[in-house]
Amino acid sequence: MKWKLSVLCLLCASVCVKVCVGEEEEEEDRTPVEMHGMVTSPLYPKPYPGNVYVEWELAVPKGYRIQLSFTHLDIEPSDDCYYDSLMVIYDQKVLWKFCGQANSADGNHPGNEAILAPGNRLRLIFQTDEGNPGLHKPLGFSLFYQAVDVDECKEGEEVGKTPPCAQLCLNTLGSYYCSCHHGYDLRADQRTCTPSCHGGEFRELQGTLSSPGYPEPSPHGLQCIYNITVDPGYLITLNFSRDFHIEHIQDHQPSCLYHWLQVTIPGREPLKLCGGESPGLLHTGSHWAELEYHTDWAGLSRGWRLHYTTQRVRCDIPNGIVNGHVTPSLPEYLYKDYIYVRCETGYKLMKEGKEIPKFGSMCQSNGQWHNSLPECHIIDCGDPMHLMNGNITFISEVKENQYRSVIEYRCNEPYYSFDKNYKEVQLTCEADRKWKQASNDVIPVCVPVCGRPKHLLRSSQRIFHGELAKRGEFPWQVLLNAGGRGGAFVIAPQWILTAAHNLMNVEKQEIKLRVGSIVVDELLKTRPLEVDSVHIHPNYIGTSGGRKDFDNDIALIKLVNPITFGEDIMPLCLPRPDSQYPTGKLGSVSGFGVDEKGSVLNELRYVRLPLVDQAKCRASIDAQKSVASDISDFTDNMFCAGFPEGSKDTCQGDSGGAYVLQEGDSYWAAGIVSWGISCGKADVYGVYTRVAQYLDWLTKTMEQNV
Ligand SMILES: *[C@@H]1O[C@H](CO)[C@@H](O)[C@H](O)[C@H]1NC(C)=O
Ligand SMILES: *[C@@H]1O[C@H](CO)[C@@H](O)[C@H](O)[C@H]1NC(C)=O
Ligand SMILES: *[C@@H]1O[C@H](CO)[C@@H](O)[C@H](O)[C@H]1NC(C)=O
């Protein structure tokens, strides 16, 4: 069998060898291929007839040879088997021509040994002449054929033949393949071997590479590829050993003409190395490098060796964070390092105009941070809570609602003041974004200051005629119109106090309350205060059934909207539980009522009247009662004020106004103008509702109608 390897075969792997074997012979004939079979002469085991010519074509699979084993051969012997014979033909040539009998010198008997054909096909021809003269009638032949594997390896060792493999040959059924000793690789021809490059892929973060066989000189005909590929976050550095030698040709340009080590780094010109000097350190700046070592079939290179290491990619040092800092603080930041940014107290993290709860960023393989740095912005406490009837001023240099800003709350003095004992309250914008007081957290409220008019009456005044009031002297005064003209007074932002008799049989909508001026014409130009509800003392009787009973002549009016106090409007203080009514003490009464001539006033007037002893007052009223019958009883819920000589008094139209007493520098509502027999008479006093008797009722009513 011949070996012919097609061009195709050179390129393919060793498994292919089988397919390629004996391709040439293909399609020559269609003889059935068998692994074994029998062939006998005609009529066997009876003697064969004369004048026969029989042909057999035998075939076994490619890669095998045919082996013939005769079980019997008995053919008329003749010289050169001239008359009768069995011919074995291979490839148009007669290999053997058999005749004769076993153990006979005549003819050419194959003997008992099996005979091996040189290929996988044979032609057998059995031919005889007309007859056999002798007594013995030969029987012909019987043979067994089978496919026998060719040991191509052994055959190659025979003298004068080319061994099929350069190093190791391994026979297989119907074929063979070549392999190499350790340290060598099979070349593409599937036959010859080359020293192993130990090349391929290097994926570790460090490693060692050297030329094949190093430190022995490099073999010829090398084409070694080394591919170093690591995680993209690492940069490769090659460190060549000092012993470096690659043949270089002095006379040629370029000198690395036949032997070279080419280093390829992405984005750079490939670098061809040769000569006797080590390149030393080579920073590739890349996570990928390819080395190709080439030797041709001549020359000498003693080889090379290198150790490669990797360094993590470096990211910029993150800085420039104003009012914040980066943790951890490192001298350099490398691939996969993680940083956080924290702002100083009072600052918040901002990114792209939005506040973020926290910030972290990682150094990426491309040397960039995966998250761009945030900024630290000062925190903002927002607008401080509005202070009703007060205002807010910045007392810090920075007039914004930001960290460490300080504001001051002040009530609108002198008409309002804090409900506690302080004049101003300072708040600081703290890191938790809240306005906080240094001492306590209660935001104070501004409460109206009562009974402290801007202009105090000159108490030295000893003239007791009715006087024109000045602006701001009786700022609690209310002009009441409810059927007729009356008085009332402010005691709280939403509460007006008056006499019950002013409001009897009057609808809520008919009640017109006006404040803020001492001139009636001016007042009538203003919108009346809107009434929410009316609360007449439940025990007030008044003038019903022809009887007069002015006990409990007190009523409260609740306003829809609170009044804002100022110079012209201010509440009057209520009595304190321990307030006294000392006889002879001067109080003041103001009103828009009628004067002594009986004409309705256009301007607020007032009189100053002393408190009268209760017994004296009762006696005066009892005296009147003896003359007139329709006079109310005098009770402990009332008091009198006035002069025994008369002339100055409160009168119609003043009803419901306040009788005020001064205590310290403020006025309190001691009485409500209630009733009298007639105005300005001698020995007759004006009667007032004693407000101090009604503290409980007032408090309760106001609390229940918030
Ligand atoms: C080297 O290895 C890398 C990663 O496996 C691959 O992308 C590249 O194509 C290889 N280079 C060569 C020349 O084989
Ligand atoms: C390079 O390798 C040599 C030993 O061959 C060693 O002494 C030297 O420190 C290495 N250089 C670096 C930068 O690793
Ligand atoms: C707050 O009060 C101060 C002092 O009383 C005054 O100067 C300032 O104008 C007031 N501001 C406002 C907004 O009312």
mmCIF file of C-alpha atoms in Angstrom, residues 176-382:
data_model
loop_
_atom_site.group_PDB
_atom_site.id
_atom_site.type_symbol
_atom_site.label_atom_id
_atom_site.label_comp_id
_atom_site.label_asym_id
_atom_site.label_seq_id
_atom_site.Cartn_x
_atom_site.Cartn_y
_atom_site.Cartn_z
ATOM 1 C CA TYR A 176 -1.730 5.250 12.129
ATOM 2 C CA TYR A 177 -0.876 8.596 13.535
ATOM 3 C CA CYS A 178 2.204 10.539 14.548
ATOM 4 C CA SER A 179 3.028 12.160 17.831
ATOM 5 C CA CYS A 180 5.982 13.894 19.452
ATOM 6 C CA HIS A 181 8.169 13.502 22.502
ATOM 7 C CA HIS A 182 7.469 15.646 25.542
ATOM 8 C CA GLY A 183 8.487 19.240 24.901
ATOM 9 C CA TYR A 184 7.679 19.040 21.210
ATOM 10 C CA ASP A 185 4.555 19.846 19.255
ATOM 11 C CA LEU A 186 3.330 18.109 16.126
ATOM 12 C CA ARG A 187 3.554 20.415 13.172
ATOM 13 C CA ALA A 188 0.839 21.040 10.676
ATOM 14 C CA ASP A 189 2.177 18.323 8.348
ATOM 15 C CA GLN A 190 1.043 15.822 11.013
ATOM 16 C CA ARG A 191 4.407 14.151 10.703
ATOM 17 C CA THR A 192 7.241 16.286 11.967
ATOM 18 C CA CYS A 193 7.733 17.785 15.434
ATOM 19 C CA THR A 194 8.909 21.150 16.669
ATOM 20 C CA PRO A 195 10.089 22.209 20.146
ATOM 21 C CA SER A 196 7.070 23.326 22.141
ATOM 22 C CA CYS A 197 6.565 27.065 22.493
ATOM 23 C CA HIS A 198 4.607 26.734 25.747
ATOM 24 C CA GLY A 199 2.709 29.586 24.206
ATOM 25 C CA GLY A 200 -0.979 30.280 24.197
ATOM 26 C CA GLU A 201 -2.961 32.313 26.629
ATOM 27 C CA PHE A 202 -1.605 33.779 29.848
ATOM 28 C CA ARG A 203 -4.412 34.975 32.090
ATOM 29 C CA GLU A 204 -2.751 35.102 35.487
ATOM 30 C CA LEU A 205 -1.828 38.484 36.957
ATOM 31 C CA GLN A 206 1.818 37.530 36.734
ATOM 32 C CA GLY A 207 3.844 34.873 35.079
ATOM 33 C CA THR A 208 7.000 33.833 33.357
ATOM 34 C CA LEU A 209 7.591 33.234 29.663
ATOM 35 C CA SER A 210 10.709 32.064 27.925
ATOM 36 C CA SER A 211 11.885 30.951 24.524
ATOM 37 C CA PRO A 212 11.504 27.204 23.811
ATOM 38 C CA GLY A 213 14.244 25.175 25.421
ATOM 39 C CA TYR A 214 15.630 28.204 27.299
ATOM 40 C CA PRO A 215 18.421 28.486 28.452
ATOM 41 C CA GLU A 216 19.388 26.212 25.547
ATOM 42 C CA PRO A 217 19.551 28.005 22.196
ATOM 43 C CA SER A 218 16.222 28.274 20.472
ATOM 44 C CA PRO A 219 15.308 25.617 17.906
ATOM 45 C CA HIS A 220 14.964 26.557 14.300
ATOM 46 C CA GLY A 221 11.698 27.108 12.528
ATOM 47 C CA LEU A 222 9.821 28.499 15.503
ATOM 48 C CA GLN A 223 6.592 30.421 15.272
ATOM 49 C CA CYS A 224 5.507 30.860 18.891
ATOM 50 C CA ILE A 225 2.612 33.045 19.957
ATOM 51 C CA TYR A 226 2.190 34.186 23.538
ATOM 52 C CA ASN A 227 -1.015 36.011 24.367
ATOM 53 C CA ILE A 228 -1.121 37.749 27.768
ATOM 54 C CA THR A 229 -4.655 38.845 28.580
ATOM 55 C CA VAL A 230 -5.712 40.006 32.054
ATOM 56 C CA ASP A 231 -8.696 41.831 33.549
ATOM 57 C CA PRO A 232 -9.031 45.254 31.873
ATOM 58 C CA GLY A 233 -8.379 46.993 35.198
ATOM 59 C CA TYR A 234 -4.752 45.837 35.159
ATOM 60 C CA LEU A 235 -1.752 47.016 33.154
ATOM 61 C CA ILE A 236 0.958 44.612 32.100
ATOM 62 C CA THR A 237 4.669 45.234 32.601
ATOM 63 C CA LEU A 238 7.195 42.971 30.930
ATOM 64 C CA ASN A 239 10.536 42.528 32.691
ATOM 65 C CA PHE A 240 13.089 40.851 30.438
ATOM 66 C CA SER A 241 15.981 39.027 32.057
ATOM 67 C CA ARG A 242 19.466 40.261 31.379
ATOM 68 C CA ASP A 243 20.284 37.117 29.419
ATOM 69 C CA PHE A 244 18.732 38.018 26.146
ATOM 70 C CA HIS A 245 19.931 37.008 22.758
ATOM 71 C CA ILE A 246 18.143 36.918 19.469
ATOM 72 C CA GLU A 247 20.148 36.766 16.247
ATOM 73 C CA HIS A 248 20.403 40.048 14.517
ATOM 74 C CA ILE A 249 21.962 40.858 11.227
ATOM 75 C CA GLN A 250 24.274 43.831 11.399
ATOM 76 C CA ASP A 251 24.355 44.562 7.715
ATOM 77 C CA HIS A 252 20.658 44.594 7.165
ATOM 78 C CA GLN A 253 17.963 47.088 7.822
ATOM 79 C CA PRO A 254 15.866 46.169 9.647
ATOM 80 C CA SER A 255 18.278 44.053 11.586
ATOM 81 C CA CYS A 256 15.663 41.696 13.097
ATOM 82 C CA LEU A 257 15.391 40.038 9.729
ATOM 83 C CA TYR A 258 15.355 36.286 10.358
ATOM 84 C CA HIS A 259 14.869 35.888 14.066
ATOM 85 C CA TRP A 260 12.767 38.198 16.135
ATOM 86 C CA LEU A 261 10.496 38.633 19.117
ATOM 87 C CA GLN A 262 7.652 40.929 18.193
ATOM 88 C CA VAL A 263 5.660 42.582 20.957
ATOM 89 C CA THR A 264 2.209 43.815 19.953
ATOM 90 C CA ILE A 265 0.307 46.153 22.242
ATOM 91 C CA PRO A 266 -3.066 47.546 21.212
ATOM 92 C CA GLY A 267 -2.878 51.027 19.797
ATOM 93 C CA ARG A 268 0.897 50.931 19.229
ATOM 94 C CA GLU A 269 3.253 50.000 16.451
ATOM 95 C CA PRO A 270 4.441 46.418 16.929
ATOM 96 C CA LEU A 271 7.914 46.330 18.446
ATOM 97 C CA LYS A 272 10.438 43.907 16.919
ATOM 98 C CA LEU A 273 13.174 42.869 19.332
ATOM 99 C CA CYS A 274 16.513 41.192 18.577
ATOM 100 C CA GLY A 275 20.160 41.557 19.499
ATOM 101 C CA GLY A 276 22.117 40.815 22.622
ATOM 102 C CA GLU A 277 20.825 43.487 24.941
ATOM 103 C CA SER A 278 17.867 42.918 27.216
ATOM 104 C CA PRO A 279 15.035 45.393 26.695
ATOM 105 C CA GLY A 280 14.637 45.382 30.482
ATOM 106 C CA LEU A 281 11.341 46.788 31.655
ATOM 107 C CA LEU A 282 8.548 47.391 29.176
ATOM 108 C CA HIS A 283 5.426 49.099 30.471
ATOM 109 C CA THR A 284 2.682 48.186 28.063
ATOM 110 C CA GLY A 285 -0.017 50.423 29.550
ATOM 111 C CA SER A 286 -2.427 47.757 28.398
ATOM 112 C CA HIS A 287 -4.189 44.713 29.796
ATOM 113 C CA TRP A 288 -3.349 42.818 26.652
ATOM 114 C CA ALA A 289 -0.090 42.027 24.909
ATOM 115 C CA GLU A 290 0.902 39.539 22.276
ATOM 116 C CA LEU A 291 4.430 38.223 21.720
ATOM 117 C CA GLU A 292 5.461 36.362 18.636
ATOM 118 C CA TYR A 293 8.820 34.574 18.593
ATOM 119 C CA HIS A 294 10.124 33.648 15.214
ATOM 120 C CA THR A 295 13.237 31.746 14.127
ATOM 121 C CA ASP A 296 13.988 30.548 10.646
ATOM 122 C CA TRP A 297 15.956 27.514 9.609
ATOM 123 C CA ALA A 298 19.421 28.950 10.145
ATOM 124 C CA GLY A 299 21.263 31.207 12.539
ATOM 125 C CA LEU A 300 21.539 31.158 16.311
ATOM 126 C CA SER A 301 19.439 32.728 19.016
ATOM 127 C CA ARG A 302 20.319 31.873 22.584
ATOM 128 C CA GLY A 303 16.821 32.865 23.629
ATOM 129 C CA TRP A 304 15.160 35.037 26.195
ATOM 130 C CA ARG A 305 13.102 34.975 29.336
ATOM 131 C CA LEU A 306 10.733 37.452 30.918
ATOM 132 C CA HIS A 307 8.625 37.858 34.000
ATOM 133 C CA TYR A 308 5.469 39.863 33.636
ATOM 134 C CA THR A 309 3.632 41.646 36.406
ATOM 135 C CA THR A 310 0.463 43.706 36.474
ATOM 136 C CA GLN A 311 -0.494 46.923 38.188
ATOM 137 C CA ARG A 312 -3.994 48.118 38.886
ATOM 138 C CA VAL A 313 -5.219 51.008 36.772
ATOM 139 C CA ARG A 314 -5.054 54.324 38.617
ATOM 140 C CA CYS A 315 -7.884 56.806 38.951
ATOM 141 C CA ASP A 316 -7.484 60.539 39.564
ATOM 142 C CA ILE A 317 -7.282 61.578 43.184
ATOM 143 C CA PRO A 318 -10.757 62.870 43.904
ATOM 144 C CA ASN A 319 -10.451 66.349 45.323
ATOM 145 C CA GLY A 320 -11.946 69.764 45.173
ATOM 146 C CA ILE A 321 -14.861 68.954 47.424
ATOM 147 C CA VAL A 322 -15.607 72.172 49.229
ATOM 148 C CA ASN A 323 -17.125 71.648 52.667
ATOM 149 C CA GLY A 324 -16.813 67.895 52.346
ATOM 150 C CA HIS A 325 -14.241 65.154 52.235
ATOM 151 C CA VAL A 326 -13.507 61.842 50.598
ATOM 152 C CA THR A 327 -13.041 58.657 52.584
ATOM 153 C CA PRO A 328 -10.859 56.726 52.714
ATOM 154 C CA SER A 329 -8.060 59.154 52.123
ATOM 155 C CA LEU A 330 -5.372 57.345 50.160
ATOM 156 C CA PRO A 331 -2.212 58.528 48.417
ATOM 157 C CA GLU A 332 -3.497 56.930 45.229
ATOM 158 C CA TYR A 333 -6.703 55.270 44.083
ATOM 159 C CA LEU A 334 -6.578 52.115 42.050
ATOM 160 C CA TYR A 335 -8.944 49.934 40.089
ATOM 161 C CA LYS A 336 -11.785 48.619 42.280
ATOM 162 C CA ASP A 337 -11.060 51.079 45.095
ATOM 163 C CA TYR A 338 -14.270 52.473 46.551
ATOM 164 C CA ILE A 339 -14.678 55.964 47.933
ATOM 165 C CA TYR A 340 -17.373 57.808 49.843
ATOM 166 C CA VAL A 341 -18.006 61.511 50.062
ATOM 167 C CA ARG A 342 -19.292 63.046 53.251
ATOM 168 C CA CYS A 343 -20.187 66.650 53.803
ATOM 169 C CA GLU A 344 -19.260 68.622 56.842
ATOM 170 C CA THR A 345 -21.895 69.257 59.452
ATOM 171 C CA GLY A 346 -24.456 71.648 58.101
ATOM 172 C CA TYR A 347 -23.892 70.633 54.492
ATOM 173 C CA LYS A 348 -25.725 68.209 52.257
ATOM 174 C CA LEU A 349 -24.733 66.118 49.253
ATOM 175 C CA MET A 350 -25.944 67.472 45.938
ATOM 176 C CA LYS A 351 -25.636 65.952 42.530
ATOM 177 C CA GLU A 352 -27.097 67.308 39.318
ATOM 178 C CA GLY A 353 -29.190 69.747 41.265
ATOM 179 C CA LYS A 354 -30.699 67.099 43.493
ATOM 180 C CA GLU A 355 -29.953 66.153 47.037
ATOM 181 C CA ILE A 356 -28.697 62.611 47.485
ATOM 182 C CA PRO A 357 -28.653 60.623 50.724
ATOM 183 C CA LYS A 358 -25.159 59.220 50.248
ATOM 184 C CA PHE A 359 -22.445 58.983 47.682
ATOM 185 C CA GLY A 360 -20.028 56.265 46.672
ATOM 186 C CA SER A 361 -17.943 55.713 43.584
ATOM 187 C CA MET A 362 -15.629 53.013 42.313
ATOM 188 C CA CYS A 363 -12.430 53.308 40.336
ATOM 189 C CA GLN A 364 -13.194 51.554 37.072
ATOM 190 C CA SER A 365 -10.958 49.575 34.746
ATOM 191 C CA ASN A 366 -10.755 52.553 32.375
ATOM 192 C CA GLY A 367 -9.233 54.763 35.082
ATOM 193 C CA GLN A 368 -12.435 56.749 35.478
ATOM 194 C CA TRP A 369 -14.654 56.972 38.529
ATOM 195 C CA HIS A 370 -17.993 55.384 37.799
ATOM 196 C CA ASN A 371 -19.788 58.255 39.466
ATOM 197 C CA SER A 372 -18.740 61.881 39.107
ATOM 198 C CA LEU A 373 -18.156 63.720 42.358
ATOM 199 C CA PRO A 374 -21.020 65.463 44.148
ATOM 200 C CA GLU A 375 -21.004 68.876 45.773
ATOM 201 C CA CYS A 376 -21.644 69.845 49.351
ATOM 202 C CA HIS A 377 -24.202 72.587 49.680
ATOM 203 C CA ILE A 378 -25.093 74.337 52.863
ATOM 204 C CA ILE A 379 -28.334 73.101 54.335
ATOM 205 C CA ASP A 380 -31.430 75.225 54.534
ATOM 206 C CA CYS A 381 -33.884 75.316 57.383
ATOM 207 C CA GLY A 382 -36.639 76.752 55.244
#
